[in-house]
Coordinates of C-alpha atoms in Angstrom, one line a residue:
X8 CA 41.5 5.9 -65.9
X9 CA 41.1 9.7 -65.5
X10 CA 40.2 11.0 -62.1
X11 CA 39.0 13.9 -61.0
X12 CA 40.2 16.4 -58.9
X13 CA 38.2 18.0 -55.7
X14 CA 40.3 20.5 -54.8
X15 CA 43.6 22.4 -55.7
X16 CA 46.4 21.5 -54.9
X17 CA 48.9 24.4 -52.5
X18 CA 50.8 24.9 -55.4
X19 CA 47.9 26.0 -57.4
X20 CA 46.5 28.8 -55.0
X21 CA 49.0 30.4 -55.6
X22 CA 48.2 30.9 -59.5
X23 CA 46.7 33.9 -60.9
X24 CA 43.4 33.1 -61.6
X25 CA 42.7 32.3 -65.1
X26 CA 40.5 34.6 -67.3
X27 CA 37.0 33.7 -66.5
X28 CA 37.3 32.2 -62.7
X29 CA 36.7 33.7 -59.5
X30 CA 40.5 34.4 -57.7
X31 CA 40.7 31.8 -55.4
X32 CA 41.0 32.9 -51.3
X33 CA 41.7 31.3 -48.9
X34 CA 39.5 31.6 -45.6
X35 CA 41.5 30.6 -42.1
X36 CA 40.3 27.8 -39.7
X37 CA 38.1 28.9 -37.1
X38 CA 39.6 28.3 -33.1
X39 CA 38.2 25.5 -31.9
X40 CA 35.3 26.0 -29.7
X41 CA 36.1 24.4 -26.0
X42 CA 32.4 22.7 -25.2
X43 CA 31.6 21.4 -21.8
X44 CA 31.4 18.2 -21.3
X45 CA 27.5 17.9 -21.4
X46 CA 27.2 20.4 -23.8
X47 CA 26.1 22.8 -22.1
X48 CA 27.2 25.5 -19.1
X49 CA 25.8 27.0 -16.1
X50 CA 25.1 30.3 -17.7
X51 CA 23.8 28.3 -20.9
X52 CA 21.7 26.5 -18.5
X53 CA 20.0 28.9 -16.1
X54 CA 21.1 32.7 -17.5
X55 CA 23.0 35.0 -16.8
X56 CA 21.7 36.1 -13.2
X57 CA 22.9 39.8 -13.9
X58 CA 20.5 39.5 -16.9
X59 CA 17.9 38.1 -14.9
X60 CA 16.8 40.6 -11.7
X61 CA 15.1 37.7 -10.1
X62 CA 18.1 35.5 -10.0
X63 CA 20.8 37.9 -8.2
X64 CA 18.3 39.9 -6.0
X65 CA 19.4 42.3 -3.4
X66 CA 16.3 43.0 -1.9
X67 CA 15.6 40.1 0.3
X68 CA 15.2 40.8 4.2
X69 CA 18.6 40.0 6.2
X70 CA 18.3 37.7 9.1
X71 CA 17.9 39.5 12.5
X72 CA 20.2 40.1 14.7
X73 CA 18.9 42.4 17.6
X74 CA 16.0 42.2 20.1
X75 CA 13.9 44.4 17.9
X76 CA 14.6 42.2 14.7
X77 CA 13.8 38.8 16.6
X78 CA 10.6 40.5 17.6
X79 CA 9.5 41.9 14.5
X80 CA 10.3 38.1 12.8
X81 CA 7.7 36.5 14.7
X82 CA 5.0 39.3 14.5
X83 CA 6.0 38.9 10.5
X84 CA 5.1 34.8 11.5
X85 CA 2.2 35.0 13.3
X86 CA 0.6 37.0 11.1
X87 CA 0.9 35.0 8.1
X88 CA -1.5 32.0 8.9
X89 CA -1.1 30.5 5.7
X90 CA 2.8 29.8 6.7
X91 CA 1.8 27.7 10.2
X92 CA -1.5 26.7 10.3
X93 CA -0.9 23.7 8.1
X94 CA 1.4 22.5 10.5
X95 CA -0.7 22.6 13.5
X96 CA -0.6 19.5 15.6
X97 CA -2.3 18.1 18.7
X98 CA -1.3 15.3 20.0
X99 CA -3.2 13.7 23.9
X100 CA 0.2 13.2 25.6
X101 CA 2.6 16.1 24.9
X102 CA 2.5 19.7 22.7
X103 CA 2.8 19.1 19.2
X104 CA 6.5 20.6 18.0
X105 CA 7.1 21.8 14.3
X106 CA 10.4 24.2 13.0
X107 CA 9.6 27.0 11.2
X108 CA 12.2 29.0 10.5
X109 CA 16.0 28.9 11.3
X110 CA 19.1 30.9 10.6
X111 CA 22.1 32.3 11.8
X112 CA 22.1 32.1 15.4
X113 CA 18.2 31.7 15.9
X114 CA 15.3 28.9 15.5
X115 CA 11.3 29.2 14.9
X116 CA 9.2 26.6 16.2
X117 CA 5.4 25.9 16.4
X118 CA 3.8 24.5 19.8
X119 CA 0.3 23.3 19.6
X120 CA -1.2 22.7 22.5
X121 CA -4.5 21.3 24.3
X122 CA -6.3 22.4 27.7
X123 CA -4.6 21.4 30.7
X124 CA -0.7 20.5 29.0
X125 CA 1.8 22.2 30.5
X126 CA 5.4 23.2 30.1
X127 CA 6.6 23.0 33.9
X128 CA 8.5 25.3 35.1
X129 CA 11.7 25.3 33.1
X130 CA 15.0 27.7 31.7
X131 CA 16.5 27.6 28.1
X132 CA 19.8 27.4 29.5
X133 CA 21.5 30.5 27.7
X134 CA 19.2 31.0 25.4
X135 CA 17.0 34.2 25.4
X136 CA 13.5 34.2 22.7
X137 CA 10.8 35.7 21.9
X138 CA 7.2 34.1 22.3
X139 CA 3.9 35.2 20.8
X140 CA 0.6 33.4 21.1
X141 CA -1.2 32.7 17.6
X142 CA -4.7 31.0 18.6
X143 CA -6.2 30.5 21.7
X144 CA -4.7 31.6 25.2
X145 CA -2.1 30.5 27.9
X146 CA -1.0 31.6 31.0
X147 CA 2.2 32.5 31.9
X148 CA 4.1 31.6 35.3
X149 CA 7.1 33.6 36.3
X150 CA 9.7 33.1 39.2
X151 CA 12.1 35.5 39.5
X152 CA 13.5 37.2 42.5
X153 CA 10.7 39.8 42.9
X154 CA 8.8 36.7 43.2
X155 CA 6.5 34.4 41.5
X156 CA 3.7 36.3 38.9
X157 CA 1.1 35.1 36.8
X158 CA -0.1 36.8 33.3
X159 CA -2.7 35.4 30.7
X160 CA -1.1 35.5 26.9
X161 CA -3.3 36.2 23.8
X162 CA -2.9 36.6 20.5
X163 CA -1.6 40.3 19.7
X164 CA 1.1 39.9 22.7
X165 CA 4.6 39.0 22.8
X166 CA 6.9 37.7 25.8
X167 CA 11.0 38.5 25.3
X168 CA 12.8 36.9 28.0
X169 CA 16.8 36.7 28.4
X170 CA 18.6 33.3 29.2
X171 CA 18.3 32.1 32.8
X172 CA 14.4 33.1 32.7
X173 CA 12.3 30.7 34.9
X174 CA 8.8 30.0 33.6
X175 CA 5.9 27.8 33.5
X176 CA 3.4 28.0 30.1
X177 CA 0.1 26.2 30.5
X178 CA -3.1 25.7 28.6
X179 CA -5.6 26.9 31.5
X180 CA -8.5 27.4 29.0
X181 CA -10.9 25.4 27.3
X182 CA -9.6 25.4 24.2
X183 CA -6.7 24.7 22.3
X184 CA -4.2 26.8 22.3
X185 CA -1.4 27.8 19.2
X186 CA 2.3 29.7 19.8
X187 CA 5.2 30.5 18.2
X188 CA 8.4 30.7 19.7
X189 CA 12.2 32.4 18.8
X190 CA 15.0 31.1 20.8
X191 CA 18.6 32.2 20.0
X192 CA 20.9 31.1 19.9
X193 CA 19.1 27.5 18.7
X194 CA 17.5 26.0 22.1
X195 CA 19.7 23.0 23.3
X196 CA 19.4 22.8 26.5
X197 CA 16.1 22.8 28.7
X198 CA 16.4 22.3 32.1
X199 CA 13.4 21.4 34.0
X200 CA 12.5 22.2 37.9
X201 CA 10.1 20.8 40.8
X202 CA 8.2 22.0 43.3
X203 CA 5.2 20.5 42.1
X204 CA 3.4 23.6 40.3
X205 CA -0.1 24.1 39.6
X206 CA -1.9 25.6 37.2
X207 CA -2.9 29.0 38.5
X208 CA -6.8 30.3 38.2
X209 CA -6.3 33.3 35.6
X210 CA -6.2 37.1 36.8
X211 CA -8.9 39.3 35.7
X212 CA -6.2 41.8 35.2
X213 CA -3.4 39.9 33.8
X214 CA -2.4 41.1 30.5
X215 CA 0.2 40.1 28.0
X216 CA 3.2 42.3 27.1
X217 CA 4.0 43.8 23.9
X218 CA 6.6 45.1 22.2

């Protein structure tokens, strides 16, 4: 039985091609091609982020780090109502707590709070903040060693205080009240005092600081 032949053999190849026939070449395996093990790779998978802008931006705000930056991140907050007011809380027996923001060194949160809840008078052990009121008013009481002083807080005006500050926040008004408040570094300790304070009657004159 005759069989056929698929292919030269090596010792053909070699051959000068016969009149009428293509010359034979010969063509070189190509590397193999090292594939991951799903098939696919990062790059494959979500670009190239120096292709893509959007992917390896250098735009985005850095995290604050000053006084000035704390400040300006909760003005930046409060004034976008679509970021907190979702998450506004009130609850009969304490202020409502929700984190908002946190980074290096620093932490966001959201107090809601309802006429007549209070705060006491407290510190925030080393930590210093920022505090700016969103909706509604409170008051503020202050003891330090000028003595004790009273201001009403509204929405537009922000409070900075350094660790070891001593102060009372309450809901004196009718209505509830919203705040947001920057502690850094992150508040862990919150020590409370006596004394049996009172919620003051609110000053005609009492205004909140800015900065």
């Amino acid at each position: 039985m005759r069989m056929t032949r698929i292919r030269k053999r090596n010792r053909d190849r070699n051959k000068p091609a016969r009149r009428g026939h293509a010359p034979v070449t010969t063509v070189a395996p190509a590397a193999p091609v090292r594939r991951w093990t799903d098939g696919l790779s990062d790059v494959s998978i979500a670009g190239d982020p120096l292709a893509f802008p959007h992917l390896a931006r250098t735009d985005l705000p850095a995290h604050p780090t000053t006084v000035a930056g704390y400040a300006r991140l909760v003005r930046e907050i409060a004034a976008d109502r679509t970021r907190w007011e979702p998450l506004v809380r009130y609850d009969a027996l304490t202020r409502w707590y929700a984190r908002l923001e946190t980074g290096p060194g620093y932490e966001v949160w959201l107090l809601s709070w309802l006429p007549g809840q209070s705060s006491g008078f407290h510190d925030h052990g080393e930590s210093s903040g920022v505090m700016t009121v969103v909706q509604g008013e409170l008051i503020e009481r202050s003891l330090t060693q000028a003595g004790e002083g009273a201001r009403t807080l509204r929405p537009g005006g922000q409070r900075v205080f350094s660790a070891g500050y001593l102060h009372e926040v309450v809901n004196g008004a009718l209505e509830p009240a919203v705040s947001i408040h920057l502690y850094t570094p992150g508040l862990t300790e919150m020590n409370q005092y006596g004394g049996g304070a009172t919620v003051p009657e609110q000053h005609p004159q009492a205004q909140a600081e800015t900065h």
